[in-house]
Coordinates of C-alpha atoms and ligand atoms in Angstrom, one line a residue:
M874 CA 0.0 0.0 0.0
F875 CA 2.9 2.3 0.9
L876 CA 4.5 1.6 -2.5
V877 CA 1.3 2.6 -4.3
L878 CA 1.0 5.8 -2.3
L879 CA 4.6 6.6 -3.1
V880 CA 3.9 6.0 -6.9
A881 CA 0.8 8.3 -6.6
A882 CA 2.8 11.1 -4.9
G883 CA 5.6 10.7 -7.5
L884 CA 3.1 10.9 -10.4
Y885 CA 1.4 14.0 -8.8
F886 CA 4.6 16.0 -8.1
V887 CA 6.5 15.0 -11.3
G888 CA 3.3 16.0 -13.2
R889 CA 3.3 19.3 -11.4
A890 CA 7.0 19.9 -12.2
M891 CA 6.3 19.2 -15.9
G892 CA 3.4 21.7 -15.9
V893 CA 0.6 19.1 -16.1
S894 CA -2.7 20.7 -15.0
H895 CA -4.1 19.9 -11.6
R896 CA -7.2 18.4 -13.2
A897 CA -5.1 16.0 -15.3
R898 CA -3.0 14.9 -12.4
I899 CA -6.0 14.2 -10.2
S900 CA -7.5 12.2 -13.1
V901 CA -4.3 10.0 -13.2
L902 CA -4.6 9.4 -9.5
V903 CA -8.3 8.4 -9.8
V904 CA -7.3 5.9 -12.6
L905 CA -4.6 4.5 -10.3
F906 CA -7.0 4.2 -7.4
V907 CA -9.6 2.4 -9.5
A908 CA -7.0 0.0 -10.8
V909 CA -5.8 -0.8 -7.3
L910 CA -9.5 -1.4 -6.2
F911 CA -9.9 -3.6 -9.3
F912 CA -6.8 -5.8 -8.2
Q913 CA -8.1 -6.1 -4.7
V914 CA -11.6 -7.2 -5.8
T915 CA -10.7 -9.5 -8.7
L916 CA -7.4 -11.2 -7.7
P917 CA -7.3 -14.1 -5.2
A918 CA -5.7 -13.6 -1.8
G919 CA -1.9 -14.1 -1.9
N920 CA -1.6 -13.0 -5.5
P921 CA 1.7 -11.0 -5.7
L922 CA 0.0 -8.0 -7.5
R923 CA -2.8 -7.9 -4.9
E924 CA -0.2 -8.1 -2.1
A925 CA 2.0 -5.4 -3.7
T926 CA -1.0 -3.1 -3.9
G927 CA -2.1 -3.4 -0.3
G928 CA -3.4 -6.9 0.1
S929 CA -6.8 -5.7 1.4
L930 CA -9.7 -3.7 0.2
K931 CA -10.6 -2.4 3.7
N932 CA -7.5 -0.1 4.1
W933 CA -8.2 1.5 0.7
L934 CA -11.8 2.2 1.5
I935 CA -10.8 3.8 4.8
L936 CA -8.3 6.0 3.0
A937 CA -10.9 7.0 0.4
G938 CA -13.3 7.9 3.2
V939 CA -10.7 10.2 4.9
V940 CA -9.7 11.9 1.6
G941 CA -13.4 12.4 0.8
L942 CA -14.1 14.0 4.2
V943 CA -11.1 16.4 3.8
L944 CA -12.1 17.4 0.3
S945 CA -15.8 18.1 1.3
Y946 CA -14.6 20.2 4.2
R947 CA -12.3 22.2 1.9
T948 CA -15.1 22.7 -0.6
L949 CA -17.4 23.9 2.2
L950 CA -14.8 26.4 3.3
Q951 CA -14.3 27.7 -0.2
R952 CA -18.0 28.2 -0.6
L953 CA -18.2 30.1 2.6
R954 CA -15.3 32.3 1.6
A955 CA -16.8 33.0 -1.8
R956 CA -19.9 34.3 -0.1
V957 CA -17.9 36.9 1.8
A958 CA -15.6 37.7 -1.1
P959 CA -17.8 39.9 -3.4
Q960 CA -18.0 42.8 -1.0
Q961 CA -14.3 42.7 -0.4
Q962 CA -13.7 42.6 -4.2
S963 CA -15.8 45.7 -4.8
V964 CA -13.5 47.5 -2.5
T965 CA -10.2 46.3 -3.8
S966 CA -10.8 45.3 -7.4
D967 CA -10.4 48.7 -9.0
N968 CA -7.0 50.2 -9.5
S969 CA -5.7 51.7 -6.3
F970 CA -5.5 55.4 -5.4
K971 CA -2.7 57.7 -6.5
P972 CA -0.8 59.5 -3.7
E973 CA -2.6 62.8 -4.7
E974 CA -6.0 61.1 -4.4
L975 CA -5.1 59.7 -0.9
D976 CA -4.1 63.2 0.1
R977 CA -7.2 64.7 -1.4
Y978 CA -9.6 62.3 0.3
A979 CA -7.7 62.2 3.6
R980 CA -10.5 63.8 5.6
H981 CA -12.9 61.2 4.3
I982 CA -10.5 58.3 5.0
I983 CA -10.0 59.4 8.6
L984 CA -13.8 59.2 9.2
R985 CA -14.7 55.9 10.8
E986 CA -17.9 55.6 8.8
I987 CA -16.1 56.1 5.4
G988 CA -12.5 55.1 5.8
G989 CA -10.5 53.4 3.1
P990 CA -13.2 51.0 2.1
G991 CA -15.8 53.7 1.8
Q992 CA -13.5 55.9 -0.3
K993 CA -12.9 52.9 -2.6
A994 CA -16.7 52.3 -2.8
L995 CA -17.1 56.0 -3.8
K996 CA -14.4 55.6 -6.5
N997 CA -16.2 52.5 -7.8
A998 CA -19.7 54.0 -7.7
R999 CA -21.6 55.2 -10.7
V1000 CA -24.1 57.9 -10.0
L1001 CA -26.5 59.5 -12.5
V1002 CA -27.8 63.0 -11.7
V1003 CA -30.8 64.0 -13.7
G1004 CA -30.9 67.7 -14.1
A1005 CA -27.9 70.1 -13.9
G1006 CA -30.0 73.0 -12.5
G1007 CA -30.7 74.2 -8.9
L1008 CA -30.6 70.8 -7.1
G1009 CA -28.5 68.8 -9.6
A1010 CA -25.6 71.3 -9.6
P1011 CA -24.7 71.3 -5.9
A1012 CA -25.2 67.6 -5.7
L1013 CA -22.9 67.2 -8.7
Q1014 CA -20.2 69.4 -7.2
Y1015 CA -20.1 67.6 -3.9
L1016 CA -20.2 64.1 -5.5
A1017 CA -17.3 65.1 -7.8
A1018 CA -15.4 66.5 -4.9
A1019 CA -16.1 63.4 -2.8
G1020 CA -14.4 61.3 -5.5
V1021 CA -17.5 59.4 -6.9
G1022 CA -15.7 57.6 -9.7
T1023 CA -18.3 57.8 -12.5
I1024 CA -20.9 60.6 -12.7
G1025 CA -23.5 60.9 -15.4
I1026 CA -25.4 64.2 -16.0
I1027 CA -28.4 64.4 -18.2
D1028 CA -30.1 67.7 -19.0
D1029 CA -31.3 69.4 -22.3
D1030 CA -31.4 73.0 -21.0
V1031 CA -29.0 75.8 -21.7
V1032 CA -27.7 78.2 -19.1
E1033 CA -30.0 81.3 -18.8
N1034 CA -29.4 84.6 -17.1
S1035 CA -32.3 83.9 -14.7
N1036 CA -30.7 80.6 -13.5
L1037 CA -27.6 82.4 -12.1
Q1038 CA -29.4 83.7 -8.9
R1039 CA -29.2 80.1 -7.6
Q1040 CA -27.3 77.8 -10.0
V1041 CA -23.9 78.7 -8.9
I1042 CA -22.1 76.0 -11.0
H1043 CA -22.9 78.1 -14.1
T1044 CA -21.4 81.5 -14.8
D1045 CA -22.3 84.6 -16.6
G1046 CA -19.9 83.9 -19.4
R1047 CA -21.5 80.5 -20.1
I1048 CA -25.0 81.9 -20.7
G1049 CA -26.4 80.1 -23.8
Q1050 CA -24.1 77.0 -23.3
A1051 CA -25.6 73.6 -22.7
K1052 CA -25.9 73.1 -18.9
V1053 CA -24.3 69.7 -19.0
F1054 CA -21.2 71.0 -20.6
S1055 CA -21.1 74.1 -18.4
A1056 CA -21.3 71.7 -15.4
V1057 CA -18.7 69.3 -16.7
E1058 CA -16.2 72.1 -17.2
V1059 CA -16.5 73.0 -13.5
L1060 CA -16.5 69.4 -12.3
K1061 CA -13.4 68.5 -14.4
A1062 CA -11.6 71.5 -13.0
Q1063 CA -12.6 70.5 -9.4
N1064 CA -11.6 66.9 -9.6
P1065 CA -9.5 65.4 -12.5
F1066 CA -9.6 61.9 -11.0
I1067 CA -13.2 61.1 -11.9
N1068 CA -15.1 60.1 -15.1
L1069 CA -17.8 62.5 -16.2
R1070 CA -20.4 61.5 -18.7
P1071 CA -22.6 64.4 -20.0
Y1072 CA -25.8 63.6 -21.9
N1073 CA -27.1 66.8 -23.5
R1074 CA -30.6 65.6 -24.1
R1075 CA -34.0 65.2 -22.4
L1076 CA -34.5 62.0 -20.4
D1077 CA -37.4 60.2 -22.2
E1078 CA -39.0 56.8 -22.2
G1079 CA -36.9 55.6 -25.2
I1080 CA -33.5 55.8 -23.4
A1081 CA -34.5 55.7 -19.7
T1082 CA -34.0 51.9 -19.1
E1083 CA -30.7 51.7 -21.0
L1084 CA -29.3 54.8 -19.4
L1085 CA -30.3 54.3 -15.8
G1086 CA -29.3 50.7 -16.1
D1087 CA -25.7 51.9 -16.4
Y1088 CA -25.7 53.4 -12.9
D1089 CA -25.9 52.2 -9.3
L1090 CA -27.7 55.1 -7.9
I1091 CA -30.0 57.8 -9.4
L1092 CA -30.4 61.4 -8.2
D1093 CA -33.5 63.2 -9.4
G1094 CA -33.2 67.0 -9.4
T1095 CA -35.7 67.7 -12.2
D1096 CA -38.5 70.2 -12.0
N1097 CA -41.4 68.4 -13.7
F1098 CA -43.7 65.5 -12.7
D1099 CA -43.6 63.6 -16.0
T1100 CA -39.8 63.1 -15.8
R1101 CA -40.0 62.4 -12.0
Y1102 CA -42.6 59.6 -12.6
L1103 CA -40.5 58.2 -15.5
I1104 CA -37.4 58.1 -13.4
N1105 CA -39.3 56.5 -10.5
K1106 CA -40.8 53.9 -12.8
T1107 CA -37.5 53.0 -14.4
C1108 CA -35.7 52.8 -11.0
V1109 CA -38.3 50.5 -9.6
A1110 CA -38.1 48.3 -12.7
L1111 CA -34.3 48.1 -12.4
G1112 CA -34.3 47.8 -8.6
L1113 CA -32.2 51.0 -8.3
P1114 CA -32.3 53.3 -5.3
L1115 CA -33.5 56.8 -6.1
I1116 CA -32.7 60.0 -4.2
S1117 CA -35.3 62.5 -5.2
A1118 CA -35.7 66.1 -4.0
A1119 CA -37.8 69.1 -4.8
I1120 CA -37.9 72.7 -3.9
T1121 CA -40.3 75.6 -4.1
Q1122 CA -40.2 79.1 -2.7
W1123 CA -38.7 78.6 0.8
E1124 CA -39.3 74.9 1.2
G1125 CA -37.6 71.7 0.1
Q1126 CA -38.1 68.0 0.6
I1127 CA -35.9 64.9 0.0
S1128 CA -36.1 61.2 0.5
L1129 CA -34.5 57.9 -0.7
Y1130 CA -37.0 55.7 -2.6
H1131 CA -36.1 52.0 -2.9
P1132 CA -38.9 49.4 -3.0
A1133 CA -36.3 46.7 -3.6
A1134 CA -35.2 47.4 0.0
D1135 CA -38.8 47.7 1.2
A1136 CA -38.9 51.5 1.1
P1137 CA -41.7 53.2 -0.8
C1138 CA -41.2 54.4 -4.3
Y1139 CA -41.8 58.1 -5.3
Q1140 CA -45.3 57.3 -6.5
C1141 CA -46.2 55.6 -3.2
V1142 CA -45.7 59.0 -1.6
F1143 CA -46.8 61.2 -4.4
P1144 CA -49.5 59.1 -6.2
Q1145 CA -50.6 61.9 -8.6
A1146 CA -49.1 65.0 -10.1
P1147 CA -50.9 68.0 -8.6
A1148 CA -52.9 70.3 -10.9
A1149 CA -50.6 72.8 -12.6
E1150 CA -52.1 75.7 -10.7
L1151 CA -51.3 74.0 -7.4
A1152 CA -47.7 73.2 -8.2
P1153 CA -46.3 76.3 -9.9
S1154 CA -42.8 76.1 -11.2
C1155 CA -40.0 78.0 -9.7
A1156 CA -40.4 80.5 -12.5
E1157 CA -44.0 81.2 -11.5
A1158 CA -43.8 80.8 -7.7
G1159 CA -40.2 82.0 -7.0
V1160 CA -37.5 80.3 -5.1
M1161 CA -35.0 81.6 -2.6
G1162 CA -31.5 81.3 -4.1
A1163 CA -29.6 79.4 -1.4
L1164 CA -32.3 76.8 -0.9
P1165 CA -31.3 74.5 -3.7
G1166 CA -27.7 74.7 -2.3
V1167 CA -29.0 73.3 1.0
V1168 CA -31.3 70.6 -0.5
G1169 CA -28.9 69.7 -3.4
S1170 CA -26.1 69.2 -0.9
M1171 CA -28.4 67.0 1.2
M1172 CA -28.8 64.8 -1.9
A1173 CA -25.0 64.5 -2.1
V1174 CA -24.8 63.7 1.6
E1175 CA -27.5 61.0 1.3
A1176 CA -25.8 59.6 -1.9
I1177 CA -22.4 59.4 -0.1
K1178 CA -24.0 57.7 2.9
W1179 CA -25.8 55.2 0.8
I1180 CA -22.6 54.3 -1.2
C1181 CA -20.5 54.0 1.9
G1182 CA -23.2 52.3 4.0
A1183 CA -22.8 55.0 6.6
G1184 CA -25.4 55.9 9.2
E1185 CA -29.1 55.8 8.4
T1186 CA -30.4 56.8 5.0
L1187 CA -33.7 58.6 4.3
S1188 CA -35.2 55.4 3.1
G1189 CA -38.8 55.4 4.3
R1190 CA -38.5 59.0 5.6
L1191 CA -39.3 62.2 3.9
L1192 CA -37.2 65.2 5.2
I1193 CA -38.9 68.6 4.8
Y1194 CA -36.8 71.7 5.2
D1195 CA -38.6 75.0 5.8
A1196 CA -36.0 77.6 5.2
L1197 CA -38.3 80.6 6.1
Y1198 CA -38.8 79.3 9.7
A1199 CA -35.5 77.4 9.9
D1200 CA -37.5 74.3 10.7
T1201 CA -36.8 70.7 9.7
R1202 CA -39.3 67.9 10.0
I1203 CA -39.1 64.2 9.2
V1204 CA -42.3 62.3 8.1
K1205 CA -42.4 58.5 8.0
V1206 CA -43.5 57.3 4.6
K1207 CA -44.7 53.8 3.7
R1208 CA -45.2 51.7 0.7
R1209 CA -48.8 51.7 -0.7
A1210 CA -50.3 48.3 -1.3
D1211 CA -52.2 49.8 -4.3
C1212 CA -49.2 51.6 -5.8
P1213 CA -49.4 51.1 -9.6
I1214 CA -45.6 51.2 -9.9
C1215 CA -44.1 49.1 -7.2
S1216 CA -46.8 46.9 -5.6
D1217 CA -47.6 44.4 -8.4
K1218 CA -44.0 43.5 -9.1
N1219 CA -43.1 43.0 -5.5
S1220 CA -46.2 41.3 -4.1
G1221 CA -45.9 38.3 -6.5
Ligands
ZN1622 ZN1 -44.7 52.6 -5.1

């Protein structure tokens, strides 16, 4: 028996030295084992070949049992490790930080809730911001500064003189320029270590699924209900989290909508678009200039928290900021069983 094991070890290690694959070497060992079993079963006791290969079937079966146990234990361990591995990979798979980046993000990395893994998650994150206006602009600036690795911006507007009272990403000299390109110019100058993808067009039904599907998280800073509902519907269908905010006059509100994580969708909370006269646009109702700065920055805060898994998100909670009275309220929001967007898909 010892001789056979010696031959087996010899075949295995000589094979390895010659560059034979692990699989092929194991196959040879299996053939050898089957041959030995064959000799033990078919040859009569005392036969020289049967004696030379162990002389008894029992010892070989015990050995096979032990090897089998060891192999199943190893497979189990590998499976358990594979379960843990994906998270670690998302943090370490991308190319590492340059020294300038480490220095740039040092104040993040020092935070216990972000740290190195959180900063890596930011670098690997892909965030789409819909609208490069009042809310989108400050969100974009802080996401870019925070080192979010891939940022998409979609908007079909051009910079207007009347935008500049609040949309501080744009400048007087860029009036008439597409907002996405005006924004990209600023973001690129702010942080050259990130990828920026401008889409100078309106988000419509035809491209929504394909475009949003390229991202991990969507920020909605648009100013009309049709686009809001389209973004919500697409996010629900794709299982994407949506940070949606809105402002008017002195008040803003923001929440994170994510039915895939049992939070309501936007339409659970706002089932119908209000009549046009009840929801005047900023142009009609007015808006205090610093308000989008506050609420848009909150969108960036919530995005960064979500990406890093830090603290508690606004999932299932609607935050309302009343700038005129310096008052902040949080309202619990729930999924609606009859929501036309998220209930059918998730109840089945
Ligand atoms: Zn819903």
